[in-house]
PDB file of C-alpha atoms (C1' of nucleotides) in Angstrom:
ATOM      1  CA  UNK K 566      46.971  63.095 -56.371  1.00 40.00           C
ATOM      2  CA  UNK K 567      45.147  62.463 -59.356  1.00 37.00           C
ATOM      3  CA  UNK K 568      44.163  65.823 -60.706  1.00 37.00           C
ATOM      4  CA  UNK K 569      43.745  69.474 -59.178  1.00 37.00           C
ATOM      5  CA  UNK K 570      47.018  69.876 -61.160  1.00 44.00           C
ATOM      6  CA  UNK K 571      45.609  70.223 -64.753  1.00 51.00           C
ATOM      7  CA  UNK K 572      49.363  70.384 -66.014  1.00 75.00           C
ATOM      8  CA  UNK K 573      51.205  68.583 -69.031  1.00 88.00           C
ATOM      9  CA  UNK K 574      52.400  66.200 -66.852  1.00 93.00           C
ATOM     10  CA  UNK K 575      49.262  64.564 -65.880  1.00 95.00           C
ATOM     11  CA  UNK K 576      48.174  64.676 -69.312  1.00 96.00           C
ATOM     12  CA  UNK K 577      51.955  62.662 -70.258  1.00 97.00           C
ATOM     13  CA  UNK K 578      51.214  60.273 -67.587  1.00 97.00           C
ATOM     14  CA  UNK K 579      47.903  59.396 -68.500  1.00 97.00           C
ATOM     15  CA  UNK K 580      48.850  58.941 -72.437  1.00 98.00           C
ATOM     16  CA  UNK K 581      51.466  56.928 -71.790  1.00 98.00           C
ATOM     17  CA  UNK K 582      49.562  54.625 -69.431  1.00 98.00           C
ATOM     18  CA  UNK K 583      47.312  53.551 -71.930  1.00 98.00           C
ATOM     19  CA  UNK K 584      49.410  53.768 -74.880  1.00 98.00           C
ATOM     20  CA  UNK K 585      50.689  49.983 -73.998  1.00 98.00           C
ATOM     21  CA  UNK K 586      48.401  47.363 -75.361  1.00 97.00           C
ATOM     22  CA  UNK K 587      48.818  45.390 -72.257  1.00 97.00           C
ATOM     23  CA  UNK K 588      47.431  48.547 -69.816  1.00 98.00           C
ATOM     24  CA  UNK K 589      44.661  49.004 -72.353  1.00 97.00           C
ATOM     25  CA  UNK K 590      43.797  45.458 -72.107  1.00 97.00           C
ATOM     26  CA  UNK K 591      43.780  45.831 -68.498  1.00 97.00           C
ATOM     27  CA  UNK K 592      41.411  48.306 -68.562  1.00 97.00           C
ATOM     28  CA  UNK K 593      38.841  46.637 -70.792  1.00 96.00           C
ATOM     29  CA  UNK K 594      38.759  43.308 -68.389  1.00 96.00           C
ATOM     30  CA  UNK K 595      38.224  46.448 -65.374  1.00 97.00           C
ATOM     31  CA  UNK K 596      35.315  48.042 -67.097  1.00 95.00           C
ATOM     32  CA  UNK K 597      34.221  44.929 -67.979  1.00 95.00           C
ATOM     33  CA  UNK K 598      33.937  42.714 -64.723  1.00 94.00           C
ATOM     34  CA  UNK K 599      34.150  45.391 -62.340  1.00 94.00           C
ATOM     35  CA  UNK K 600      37.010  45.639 -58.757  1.00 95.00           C
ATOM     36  CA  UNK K 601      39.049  42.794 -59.666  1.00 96.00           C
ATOM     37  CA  UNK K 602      41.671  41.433 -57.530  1.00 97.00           C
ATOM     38  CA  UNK K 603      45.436  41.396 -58.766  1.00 97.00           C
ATOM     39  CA  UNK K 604      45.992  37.744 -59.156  1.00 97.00           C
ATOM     40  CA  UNK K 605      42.779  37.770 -60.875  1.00 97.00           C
ATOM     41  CA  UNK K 606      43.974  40.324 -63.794  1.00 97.00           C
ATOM     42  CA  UNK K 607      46.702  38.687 -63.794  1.00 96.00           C
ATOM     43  CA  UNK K 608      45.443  35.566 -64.893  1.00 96.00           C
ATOM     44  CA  UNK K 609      43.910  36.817 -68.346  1.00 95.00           C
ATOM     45  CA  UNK K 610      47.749  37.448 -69.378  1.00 96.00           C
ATOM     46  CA  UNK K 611      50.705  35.148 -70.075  1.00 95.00           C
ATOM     47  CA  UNK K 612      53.010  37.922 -67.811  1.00 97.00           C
ATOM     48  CA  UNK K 613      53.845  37.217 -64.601  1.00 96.00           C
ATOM     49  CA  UNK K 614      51.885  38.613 -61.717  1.00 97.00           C
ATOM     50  CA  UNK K 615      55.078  41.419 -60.610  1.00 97.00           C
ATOM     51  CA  UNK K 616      54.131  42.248 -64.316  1.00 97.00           C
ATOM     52  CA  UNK K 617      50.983  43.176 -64.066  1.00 98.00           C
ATOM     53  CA  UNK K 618      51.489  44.380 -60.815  1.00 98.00           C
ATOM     54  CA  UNK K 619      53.436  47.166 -62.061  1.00 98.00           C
ATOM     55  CA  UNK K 620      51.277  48.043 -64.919  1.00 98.00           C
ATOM     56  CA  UNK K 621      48.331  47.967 -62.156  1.00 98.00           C
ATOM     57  CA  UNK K 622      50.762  50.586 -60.679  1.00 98.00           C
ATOM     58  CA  UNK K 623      51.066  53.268 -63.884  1.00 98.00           C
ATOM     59  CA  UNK K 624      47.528  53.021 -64.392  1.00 98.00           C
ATOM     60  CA  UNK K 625      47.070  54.201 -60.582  1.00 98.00           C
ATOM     61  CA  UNK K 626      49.712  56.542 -60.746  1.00 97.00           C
ATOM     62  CA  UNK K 627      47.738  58.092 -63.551  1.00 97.00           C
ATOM     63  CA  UNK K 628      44.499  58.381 -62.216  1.00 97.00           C
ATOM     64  CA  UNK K 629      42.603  55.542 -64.324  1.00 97.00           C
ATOM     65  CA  UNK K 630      42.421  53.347 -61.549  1.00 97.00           C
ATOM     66  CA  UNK K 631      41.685  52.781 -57.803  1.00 97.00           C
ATOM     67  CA  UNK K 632      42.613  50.383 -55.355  1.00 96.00           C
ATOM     68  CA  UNK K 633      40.184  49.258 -52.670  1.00 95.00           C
ATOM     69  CA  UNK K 634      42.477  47.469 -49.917  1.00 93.00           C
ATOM     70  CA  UNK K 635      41.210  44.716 -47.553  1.00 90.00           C
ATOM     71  CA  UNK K 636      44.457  43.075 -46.118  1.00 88.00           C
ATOM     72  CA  UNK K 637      45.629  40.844 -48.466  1.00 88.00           C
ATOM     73  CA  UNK K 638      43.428  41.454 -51.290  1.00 93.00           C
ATOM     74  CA  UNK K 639      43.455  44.517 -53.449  1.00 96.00           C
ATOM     75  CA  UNK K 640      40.683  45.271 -55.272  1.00 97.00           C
ATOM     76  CA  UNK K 641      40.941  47.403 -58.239  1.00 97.00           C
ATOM     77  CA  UNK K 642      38.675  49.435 -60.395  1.00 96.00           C
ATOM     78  CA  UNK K 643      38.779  51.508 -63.443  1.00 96.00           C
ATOM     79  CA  UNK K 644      38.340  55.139 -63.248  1.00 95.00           C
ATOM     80  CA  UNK K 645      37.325  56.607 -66.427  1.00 93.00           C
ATOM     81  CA  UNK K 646      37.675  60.061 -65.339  1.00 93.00           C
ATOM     82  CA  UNK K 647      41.181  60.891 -66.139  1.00 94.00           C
ATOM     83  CA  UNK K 648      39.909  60.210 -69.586  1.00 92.00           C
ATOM     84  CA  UNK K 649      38.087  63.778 -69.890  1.00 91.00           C
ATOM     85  CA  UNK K 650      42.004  65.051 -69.832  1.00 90.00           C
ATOM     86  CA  UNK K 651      42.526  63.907 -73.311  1.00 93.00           C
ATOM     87  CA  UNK K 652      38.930  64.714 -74.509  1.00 91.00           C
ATOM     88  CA  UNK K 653      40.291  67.801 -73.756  1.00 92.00           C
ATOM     89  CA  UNK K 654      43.370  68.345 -75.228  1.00 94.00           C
ATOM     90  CA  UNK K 655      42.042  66.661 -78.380  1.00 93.00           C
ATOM     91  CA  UNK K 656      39.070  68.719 -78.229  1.00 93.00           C
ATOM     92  CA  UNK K 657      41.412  72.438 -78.227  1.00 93.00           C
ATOM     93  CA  UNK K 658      43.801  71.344 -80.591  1.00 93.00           C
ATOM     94  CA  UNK K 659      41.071  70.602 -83.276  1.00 92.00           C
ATOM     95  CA  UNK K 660      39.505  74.127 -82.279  1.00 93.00           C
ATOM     96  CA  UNK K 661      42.808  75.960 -82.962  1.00 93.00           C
ATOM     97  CA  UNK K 662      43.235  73.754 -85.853  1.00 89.00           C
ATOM     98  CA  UNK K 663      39.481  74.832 -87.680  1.00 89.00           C
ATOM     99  CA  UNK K 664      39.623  78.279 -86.524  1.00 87.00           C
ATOM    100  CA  UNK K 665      42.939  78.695 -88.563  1.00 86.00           C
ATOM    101  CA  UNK K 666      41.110  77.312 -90.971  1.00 83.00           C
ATOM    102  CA  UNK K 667      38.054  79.403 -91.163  1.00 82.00           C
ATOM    103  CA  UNK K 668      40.637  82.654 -91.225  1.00 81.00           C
ATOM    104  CA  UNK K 669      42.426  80.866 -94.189  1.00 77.00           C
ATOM    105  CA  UNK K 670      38.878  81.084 -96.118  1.00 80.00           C
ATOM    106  CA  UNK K 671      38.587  84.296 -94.837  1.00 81.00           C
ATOM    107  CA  UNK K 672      41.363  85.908 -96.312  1.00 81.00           C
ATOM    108  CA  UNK K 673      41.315  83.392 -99.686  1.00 76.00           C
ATOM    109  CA  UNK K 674      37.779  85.201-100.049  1.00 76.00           C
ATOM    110  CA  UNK K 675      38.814  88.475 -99.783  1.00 76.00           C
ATOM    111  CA  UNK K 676      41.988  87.621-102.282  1.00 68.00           C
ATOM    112  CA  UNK K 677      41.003  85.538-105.082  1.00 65.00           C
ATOM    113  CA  UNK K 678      43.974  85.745-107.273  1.00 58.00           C
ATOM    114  CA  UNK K 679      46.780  84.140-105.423  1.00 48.00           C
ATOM    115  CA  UNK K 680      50.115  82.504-106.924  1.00 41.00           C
TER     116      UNK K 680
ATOM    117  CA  UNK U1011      37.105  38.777 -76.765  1.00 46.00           C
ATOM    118  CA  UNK U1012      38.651  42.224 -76.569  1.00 42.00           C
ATOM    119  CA  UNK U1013      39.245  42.145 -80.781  1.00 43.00           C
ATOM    120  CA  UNK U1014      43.511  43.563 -80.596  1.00 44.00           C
ATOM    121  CA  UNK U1015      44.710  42.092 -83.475  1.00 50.00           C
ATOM    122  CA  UNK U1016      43.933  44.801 -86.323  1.00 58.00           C
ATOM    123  CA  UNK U1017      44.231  48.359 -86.099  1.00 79.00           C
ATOM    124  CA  UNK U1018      45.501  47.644 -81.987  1.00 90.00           C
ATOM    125  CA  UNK U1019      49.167  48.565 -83.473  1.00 94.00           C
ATOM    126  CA  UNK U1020      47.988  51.920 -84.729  1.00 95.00           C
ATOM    127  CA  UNK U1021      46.160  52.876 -81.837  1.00 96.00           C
ATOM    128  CA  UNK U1022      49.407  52.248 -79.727  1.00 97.00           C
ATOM    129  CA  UNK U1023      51.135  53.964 -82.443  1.00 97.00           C
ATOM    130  CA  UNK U1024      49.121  56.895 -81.906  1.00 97.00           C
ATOM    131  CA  UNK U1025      49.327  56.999 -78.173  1.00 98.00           C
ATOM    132  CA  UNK U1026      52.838  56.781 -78.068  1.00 98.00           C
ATOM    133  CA  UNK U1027      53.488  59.286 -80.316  1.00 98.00           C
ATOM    134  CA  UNK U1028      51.082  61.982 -78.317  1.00 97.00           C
ATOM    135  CA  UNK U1029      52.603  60.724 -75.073  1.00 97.00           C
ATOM    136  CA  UNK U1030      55.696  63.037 -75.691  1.00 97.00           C
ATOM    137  CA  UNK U1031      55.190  66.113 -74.485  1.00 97.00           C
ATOM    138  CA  UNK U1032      57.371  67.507 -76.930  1.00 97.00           C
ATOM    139  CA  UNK U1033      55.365  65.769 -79.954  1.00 98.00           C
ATOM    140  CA  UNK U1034      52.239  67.112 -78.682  1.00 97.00           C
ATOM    141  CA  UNK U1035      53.731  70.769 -78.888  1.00 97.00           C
ATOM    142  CA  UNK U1036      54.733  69.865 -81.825  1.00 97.00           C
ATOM    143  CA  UNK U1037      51.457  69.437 -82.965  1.00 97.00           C
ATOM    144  CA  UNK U1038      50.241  72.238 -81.394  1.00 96.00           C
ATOM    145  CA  UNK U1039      52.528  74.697 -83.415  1.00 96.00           C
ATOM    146  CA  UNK U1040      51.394  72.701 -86.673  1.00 97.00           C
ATOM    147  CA  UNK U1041      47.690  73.082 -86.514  1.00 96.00           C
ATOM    148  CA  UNK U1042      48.666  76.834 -85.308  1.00 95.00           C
ATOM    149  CA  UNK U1043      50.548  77.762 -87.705  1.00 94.00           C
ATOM    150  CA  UNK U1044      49.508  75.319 -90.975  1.00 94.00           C
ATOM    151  CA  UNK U1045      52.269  73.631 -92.984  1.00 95.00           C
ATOM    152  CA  UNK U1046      55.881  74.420 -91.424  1.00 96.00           C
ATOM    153  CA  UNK U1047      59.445  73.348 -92.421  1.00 97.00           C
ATOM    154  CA  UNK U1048      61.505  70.927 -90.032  1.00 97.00           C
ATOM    155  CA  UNK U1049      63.833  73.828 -89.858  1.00 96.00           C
ATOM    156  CA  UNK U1050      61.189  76.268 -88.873  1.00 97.00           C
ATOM    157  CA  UNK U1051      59.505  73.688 -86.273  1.00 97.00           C
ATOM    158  CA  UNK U1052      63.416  73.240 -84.290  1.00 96.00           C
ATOM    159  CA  UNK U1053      63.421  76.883 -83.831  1.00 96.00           C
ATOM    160  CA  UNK U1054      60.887  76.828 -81.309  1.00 96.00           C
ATOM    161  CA  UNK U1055      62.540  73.854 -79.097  1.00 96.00           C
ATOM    162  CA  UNK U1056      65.878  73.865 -77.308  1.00 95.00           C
ATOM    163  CA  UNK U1057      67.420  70.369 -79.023  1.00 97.00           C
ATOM    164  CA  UNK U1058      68.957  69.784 -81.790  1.00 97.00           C
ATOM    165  CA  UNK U1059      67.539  69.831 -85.145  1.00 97.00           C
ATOM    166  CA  UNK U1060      68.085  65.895 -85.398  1.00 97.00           C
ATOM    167  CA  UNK U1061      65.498  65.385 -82.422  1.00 97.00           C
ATOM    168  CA  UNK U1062      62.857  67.554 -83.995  1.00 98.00           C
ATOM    169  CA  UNK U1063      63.110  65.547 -87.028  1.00 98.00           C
ATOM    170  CA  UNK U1064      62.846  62.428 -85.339  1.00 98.00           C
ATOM    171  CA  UNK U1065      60.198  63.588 -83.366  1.00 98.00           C
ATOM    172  CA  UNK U1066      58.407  64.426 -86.490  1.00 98.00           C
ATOM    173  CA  UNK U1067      59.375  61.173 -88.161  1.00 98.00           C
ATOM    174  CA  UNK U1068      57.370  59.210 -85.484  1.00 98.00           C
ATOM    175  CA  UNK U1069      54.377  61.531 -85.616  1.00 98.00           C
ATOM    176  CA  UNK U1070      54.555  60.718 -89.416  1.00 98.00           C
ATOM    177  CA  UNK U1071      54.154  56.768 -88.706  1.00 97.00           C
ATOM    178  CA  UNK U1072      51.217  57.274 -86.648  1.00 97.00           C
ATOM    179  CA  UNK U1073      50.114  59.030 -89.426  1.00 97.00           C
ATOM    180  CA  UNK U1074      49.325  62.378 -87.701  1.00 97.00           C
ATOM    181  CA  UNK U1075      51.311  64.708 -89.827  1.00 97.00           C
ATOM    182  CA  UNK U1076      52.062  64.529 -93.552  1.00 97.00           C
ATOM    183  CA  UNK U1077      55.175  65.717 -95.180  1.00 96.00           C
ATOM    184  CA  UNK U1078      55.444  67.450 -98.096  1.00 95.00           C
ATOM    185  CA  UNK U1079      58.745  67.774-100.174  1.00 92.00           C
ATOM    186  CA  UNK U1080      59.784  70.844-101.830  1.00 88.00           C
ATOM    187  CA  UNK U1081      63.534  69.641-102.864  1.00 88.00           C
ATOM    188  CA  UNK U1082      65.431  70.486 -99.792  1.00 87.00           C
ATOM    189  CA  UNK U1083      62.325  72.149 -97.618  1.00 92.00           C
ATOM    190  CA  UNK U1084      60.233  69.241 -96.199  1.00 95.00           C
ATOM    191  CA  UNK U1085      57.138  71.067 -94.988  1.00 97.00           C
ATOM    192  CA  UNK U1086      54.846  69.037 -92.604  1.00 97.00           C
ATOM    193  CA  UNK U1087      51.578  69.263 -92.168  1.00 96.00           C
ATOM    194  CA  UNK U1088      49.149  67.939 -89.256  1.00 96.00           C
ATOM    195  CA  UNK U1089      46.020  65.689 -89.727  1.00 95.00           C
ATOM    196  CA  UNK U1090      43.782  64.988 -86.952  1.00 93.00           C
ATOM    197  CA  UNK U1091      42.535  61.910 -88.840  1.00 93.00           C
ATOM    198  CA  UNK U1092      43.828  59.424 -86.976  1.00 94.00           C
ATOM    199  CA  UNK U1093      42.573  60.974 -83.432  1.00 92.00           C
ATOM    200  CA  UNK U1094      39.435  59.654 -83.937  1.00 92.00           C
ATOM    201  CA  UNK U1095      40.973  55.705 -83.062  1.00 91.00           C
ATOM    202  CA  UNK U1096      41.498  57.403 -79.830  1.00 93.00           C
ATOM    203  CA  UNK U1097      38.263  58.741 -79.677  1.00 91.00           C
ATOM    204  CA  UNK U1098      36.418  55.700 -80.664  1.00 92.00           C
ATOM    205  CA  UNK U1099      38.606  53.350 -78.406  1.00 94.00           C
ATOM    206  CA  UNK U1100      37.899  55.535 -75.253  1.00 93.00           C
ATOM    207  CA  UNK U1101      34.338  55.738 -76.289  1.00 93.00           C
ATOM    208  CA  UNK U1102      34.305  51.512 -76.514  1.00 93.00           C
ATOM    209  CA  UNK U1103      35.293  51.600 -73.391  1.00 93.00           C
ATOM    210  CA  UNK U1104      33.167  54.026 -71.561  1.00 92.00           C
ATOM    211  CA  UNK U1105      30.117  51.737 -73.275  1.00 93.00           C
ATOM    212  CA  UNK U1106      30.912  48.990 -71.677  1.00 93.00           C
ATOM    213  CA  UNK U1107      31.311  50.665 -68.372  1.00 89.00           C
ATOM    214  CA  UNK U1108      28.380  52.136 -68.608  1.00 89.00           C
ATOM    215  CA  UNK U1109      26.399  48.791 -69.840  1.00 87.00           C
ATOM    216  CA  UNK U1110      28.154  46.982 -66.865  1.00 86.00           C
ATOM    217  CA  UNK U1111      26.829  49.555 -64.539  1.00 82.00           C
ATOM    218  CA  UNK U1112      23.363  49.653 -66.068  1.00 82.00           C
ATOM    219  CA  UNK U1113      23.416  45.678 -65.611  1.00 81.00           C
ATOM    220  CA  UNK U1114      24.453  46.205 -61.971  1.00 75.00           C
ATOM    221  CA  UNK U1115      21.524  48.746 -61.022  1.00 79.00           C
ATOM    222  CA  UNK U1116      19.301  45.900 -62.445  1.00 80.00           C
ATOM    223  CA  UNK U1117      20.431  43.541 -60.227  1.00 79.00           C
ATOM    224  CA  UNK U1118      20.491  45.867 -57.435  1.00 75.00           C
ATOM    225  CA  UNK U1119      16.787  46.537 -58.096  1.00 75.00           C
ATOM    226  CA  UNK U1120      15.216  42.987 -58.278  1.00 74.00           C
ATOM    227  CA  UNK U1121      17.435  42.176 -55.235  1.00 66.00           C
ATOM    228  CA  UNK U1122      17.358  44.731 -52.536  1.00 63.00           C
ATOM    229  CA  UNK U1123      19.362  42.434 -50.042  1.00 56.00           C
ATOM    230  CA  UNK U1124      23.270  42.643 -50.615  1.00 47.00           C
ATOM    231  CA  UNK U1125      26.350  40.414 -49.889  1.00 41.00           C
TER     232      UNK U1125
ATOM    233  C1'  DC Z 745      54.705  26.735 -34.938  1.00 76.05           C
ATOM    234  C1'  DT Z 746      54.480  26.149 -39.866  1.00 76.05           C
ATOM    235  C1'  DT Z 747      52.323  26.825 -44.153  1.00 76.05           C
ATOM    236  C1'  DT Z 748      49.635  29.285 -47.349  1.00 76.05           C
ATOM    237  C1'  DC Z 749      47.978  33.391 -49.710  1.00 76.05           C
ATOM    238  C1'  DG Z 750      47.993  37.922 -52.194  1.00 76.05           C
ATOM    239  C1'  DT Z 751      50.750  41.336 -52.942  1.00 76.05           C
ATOM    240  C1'  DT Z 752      54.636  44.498 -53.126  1.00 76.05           C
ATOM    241  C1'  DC Z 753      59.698  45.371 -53.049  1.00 76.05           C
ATOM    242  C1'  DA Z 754      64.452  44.851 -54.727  1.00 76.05           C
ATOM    243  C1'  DA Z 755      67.670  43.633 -57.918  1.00 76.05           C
ATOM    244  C1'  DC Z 756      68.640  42.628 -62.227  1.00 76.05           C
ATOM    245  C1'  DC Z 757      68.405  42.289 -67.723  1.00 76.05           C
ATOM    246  C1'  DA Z 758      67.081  43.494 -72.486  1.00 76.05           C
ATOM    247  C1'  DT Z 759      64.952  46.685 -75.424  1.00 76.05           C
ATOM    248  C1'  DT Z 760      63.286  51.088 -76.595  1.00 76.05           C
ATOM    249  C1'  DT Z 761      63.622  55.918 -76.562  1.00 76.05           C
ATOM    250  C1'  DA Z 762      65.211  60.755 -76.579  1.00 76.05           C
ATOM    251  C1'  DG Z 763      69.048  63.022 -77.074  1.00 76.05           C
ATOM    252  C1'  DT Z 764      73.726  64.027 -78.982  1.00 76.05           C
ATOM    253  C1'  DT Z 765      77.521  64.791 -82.767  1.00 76.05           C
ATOM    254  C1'  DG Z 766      79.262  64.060 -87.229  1.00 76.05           C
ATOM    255  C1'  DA Z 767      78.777  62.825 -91.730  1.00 76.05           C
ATOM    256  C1'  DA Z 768      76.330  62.556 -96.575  1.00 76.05           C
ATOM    257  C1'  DT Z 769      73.205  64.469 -99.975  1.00 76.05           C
ATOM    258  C1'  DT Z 770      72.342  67.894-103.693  1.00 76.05           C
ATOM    259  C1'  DA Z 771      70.741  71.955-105.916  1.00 76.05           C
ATOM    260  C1'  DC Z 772      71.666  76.895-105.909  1.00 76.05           C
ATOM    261  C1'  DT Z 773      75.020  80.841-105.453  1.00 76.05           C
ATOM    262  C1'  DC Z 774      79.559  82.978-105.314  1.00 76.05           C
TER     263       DC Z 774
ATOM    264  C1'  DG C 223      85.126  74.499-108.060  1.00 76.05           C
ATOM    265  C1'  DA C 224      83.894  75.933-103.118  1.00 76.05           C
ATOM    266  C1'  DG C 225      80.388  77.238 -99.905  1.00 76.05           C
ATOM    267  C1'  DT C 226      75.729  77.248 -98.132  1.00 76.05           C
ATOM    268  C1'  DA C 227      71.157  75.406 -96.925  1.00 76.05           C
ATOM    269  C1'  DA C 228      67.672  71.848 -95.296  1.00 76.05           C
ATOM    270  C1'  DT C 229      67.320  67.561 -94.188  1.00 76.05           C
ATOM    271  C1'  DT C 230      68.195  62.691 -93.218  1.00 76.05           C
ATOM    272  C1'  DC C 231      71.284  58.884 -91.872  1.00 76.05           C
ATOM    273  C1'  DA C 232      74.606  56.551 -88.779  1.00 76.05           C
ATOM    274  C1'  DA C 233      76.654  55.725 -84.540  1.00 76.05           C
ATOM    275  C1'  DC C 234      76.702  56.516 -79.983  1.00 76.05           C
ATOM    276  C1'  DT C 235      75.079  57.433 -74.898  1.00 76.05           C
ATOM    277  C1'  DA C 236      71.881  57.765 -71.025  1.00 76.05           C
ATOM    278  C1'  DA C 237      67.626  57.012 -69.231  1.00 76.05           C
ATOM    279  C1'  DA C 238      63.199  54.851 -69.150  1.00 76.05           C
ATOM    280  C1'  DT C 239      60.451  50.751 -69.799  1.00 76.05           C
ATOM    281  C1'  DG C 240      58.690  46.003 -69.527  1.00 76.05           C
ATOM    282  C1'  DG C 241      60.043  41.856 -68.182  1.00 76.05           C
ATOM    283  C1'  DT C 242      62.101  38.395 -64.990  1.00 76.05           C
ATOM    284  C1'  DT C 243      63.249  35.956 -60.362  1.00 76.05           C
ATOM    285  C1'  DG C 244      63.641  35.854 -55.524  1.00 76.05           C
ATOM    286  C1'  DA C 245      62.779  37.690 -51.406  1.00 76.05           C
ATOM    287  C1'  DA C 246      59.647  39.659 -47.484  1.00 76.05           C
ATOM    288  C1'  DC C 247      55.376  40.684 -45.043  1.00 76.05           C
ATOM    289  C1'  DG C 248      51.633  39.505 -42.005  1.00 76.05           C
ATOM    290  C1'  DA C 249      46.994  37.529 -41.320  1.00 76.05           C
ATOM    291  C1'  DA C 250      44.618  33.204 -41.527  1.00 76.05           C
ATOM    292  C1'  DA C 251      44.413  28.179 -41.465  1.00 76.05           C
ATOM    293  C1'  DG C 252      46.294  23.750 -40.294  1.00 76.05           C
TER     294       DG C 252
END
DNA sequence: CTTTCGTTCAACCATTTAGTTGAATTACTC
DNA sequence: GAGTAATTCAACTAAATGGTTGAACGAAAG
């Protein structure tokens, strides 16, 4: 469920996952200390625990973390991997964006008088 | 600890504003096609003409598009600048994952026996 | 058997967001 | 002067989002 479908909609679902502060914040205590239990993330926040729970949920749906469960206890850790998605889409638009570039030199050079 | 006061609003900003499918194709036809009229960007979508412009009005607060006015013709241009908060906030992160990791396998090596 | 623990689920509420329609603006053209 | 063009602004609606509180669940501990 996380990728195999390289479509827009991943891509939506894993911007807006981290584009709350909270999620993002979430995800620098995961890289930081490793599977971390719920109540244990939930600590670091003045939220309550359903809160975080839910964020813990968008993050999962969107690939950028797992959840390891052992009865009560779910531990959860980042997954950095979904991350590559927006390299990506970064990555093409600034191709498209310099190549139209380079052909705008191109044809300036060829026409030097312009109005 | 995790440093969100400064530039934290921008980089949510940002993220939000790519999180829209719609703005990203927006974005897309920019750096396609160079500087473009609102009028010319609606034609592409199948809302109104109002939505575009917002659209473009919150890719202009995250600062990745510029507008230039030409009396009535607004033409709007893209900038990449501001992609590379994304960059270097995904690149933050992956450091620390990585150091975390590195500091595990150290561990793991002077201490063969595990919990 | 009762309590405790870690977590999700369900039902709400407030705010934000993406969309709409209908002005208002203001130079140029008829 | 009236009409047109390109855009924003204002007001509204519907849906999504982030938050809350109050269950419920089911193993473990007392």
């Amino acid at each position: 469920m996380v990728e195999r479908k390289p479509d827009d909609q991943m891509l939506t679902a894993i911007l807006k996952a981290v584009s709350d502060p909270r999620r993002r914040e979430l995800l620098t205590l995961l890289v930081q200390h490793g599977p971390t239990r719920v109540t244990d993330l939930a600590r670091h926040f003045d939220v309550s625990l359903n809160a975080v729970s839910k964020h813990i949920k968008v993050l999962e749906a969107a690939g950028l973390v797992r959840r390891r469960t052992e009865w009560r206890e779910h531990l959860i850790e980042p997954d950095m991997g979904p991350v590559r998605e927006i390299d990506r889409w970064f990555q093409d638009l600034r191709s498209i964006w310099t190549q139209r570039l380079d052909a705008l030199d191109k044809i300036l050079e060829t026409e030097p008088d312009d109005e």
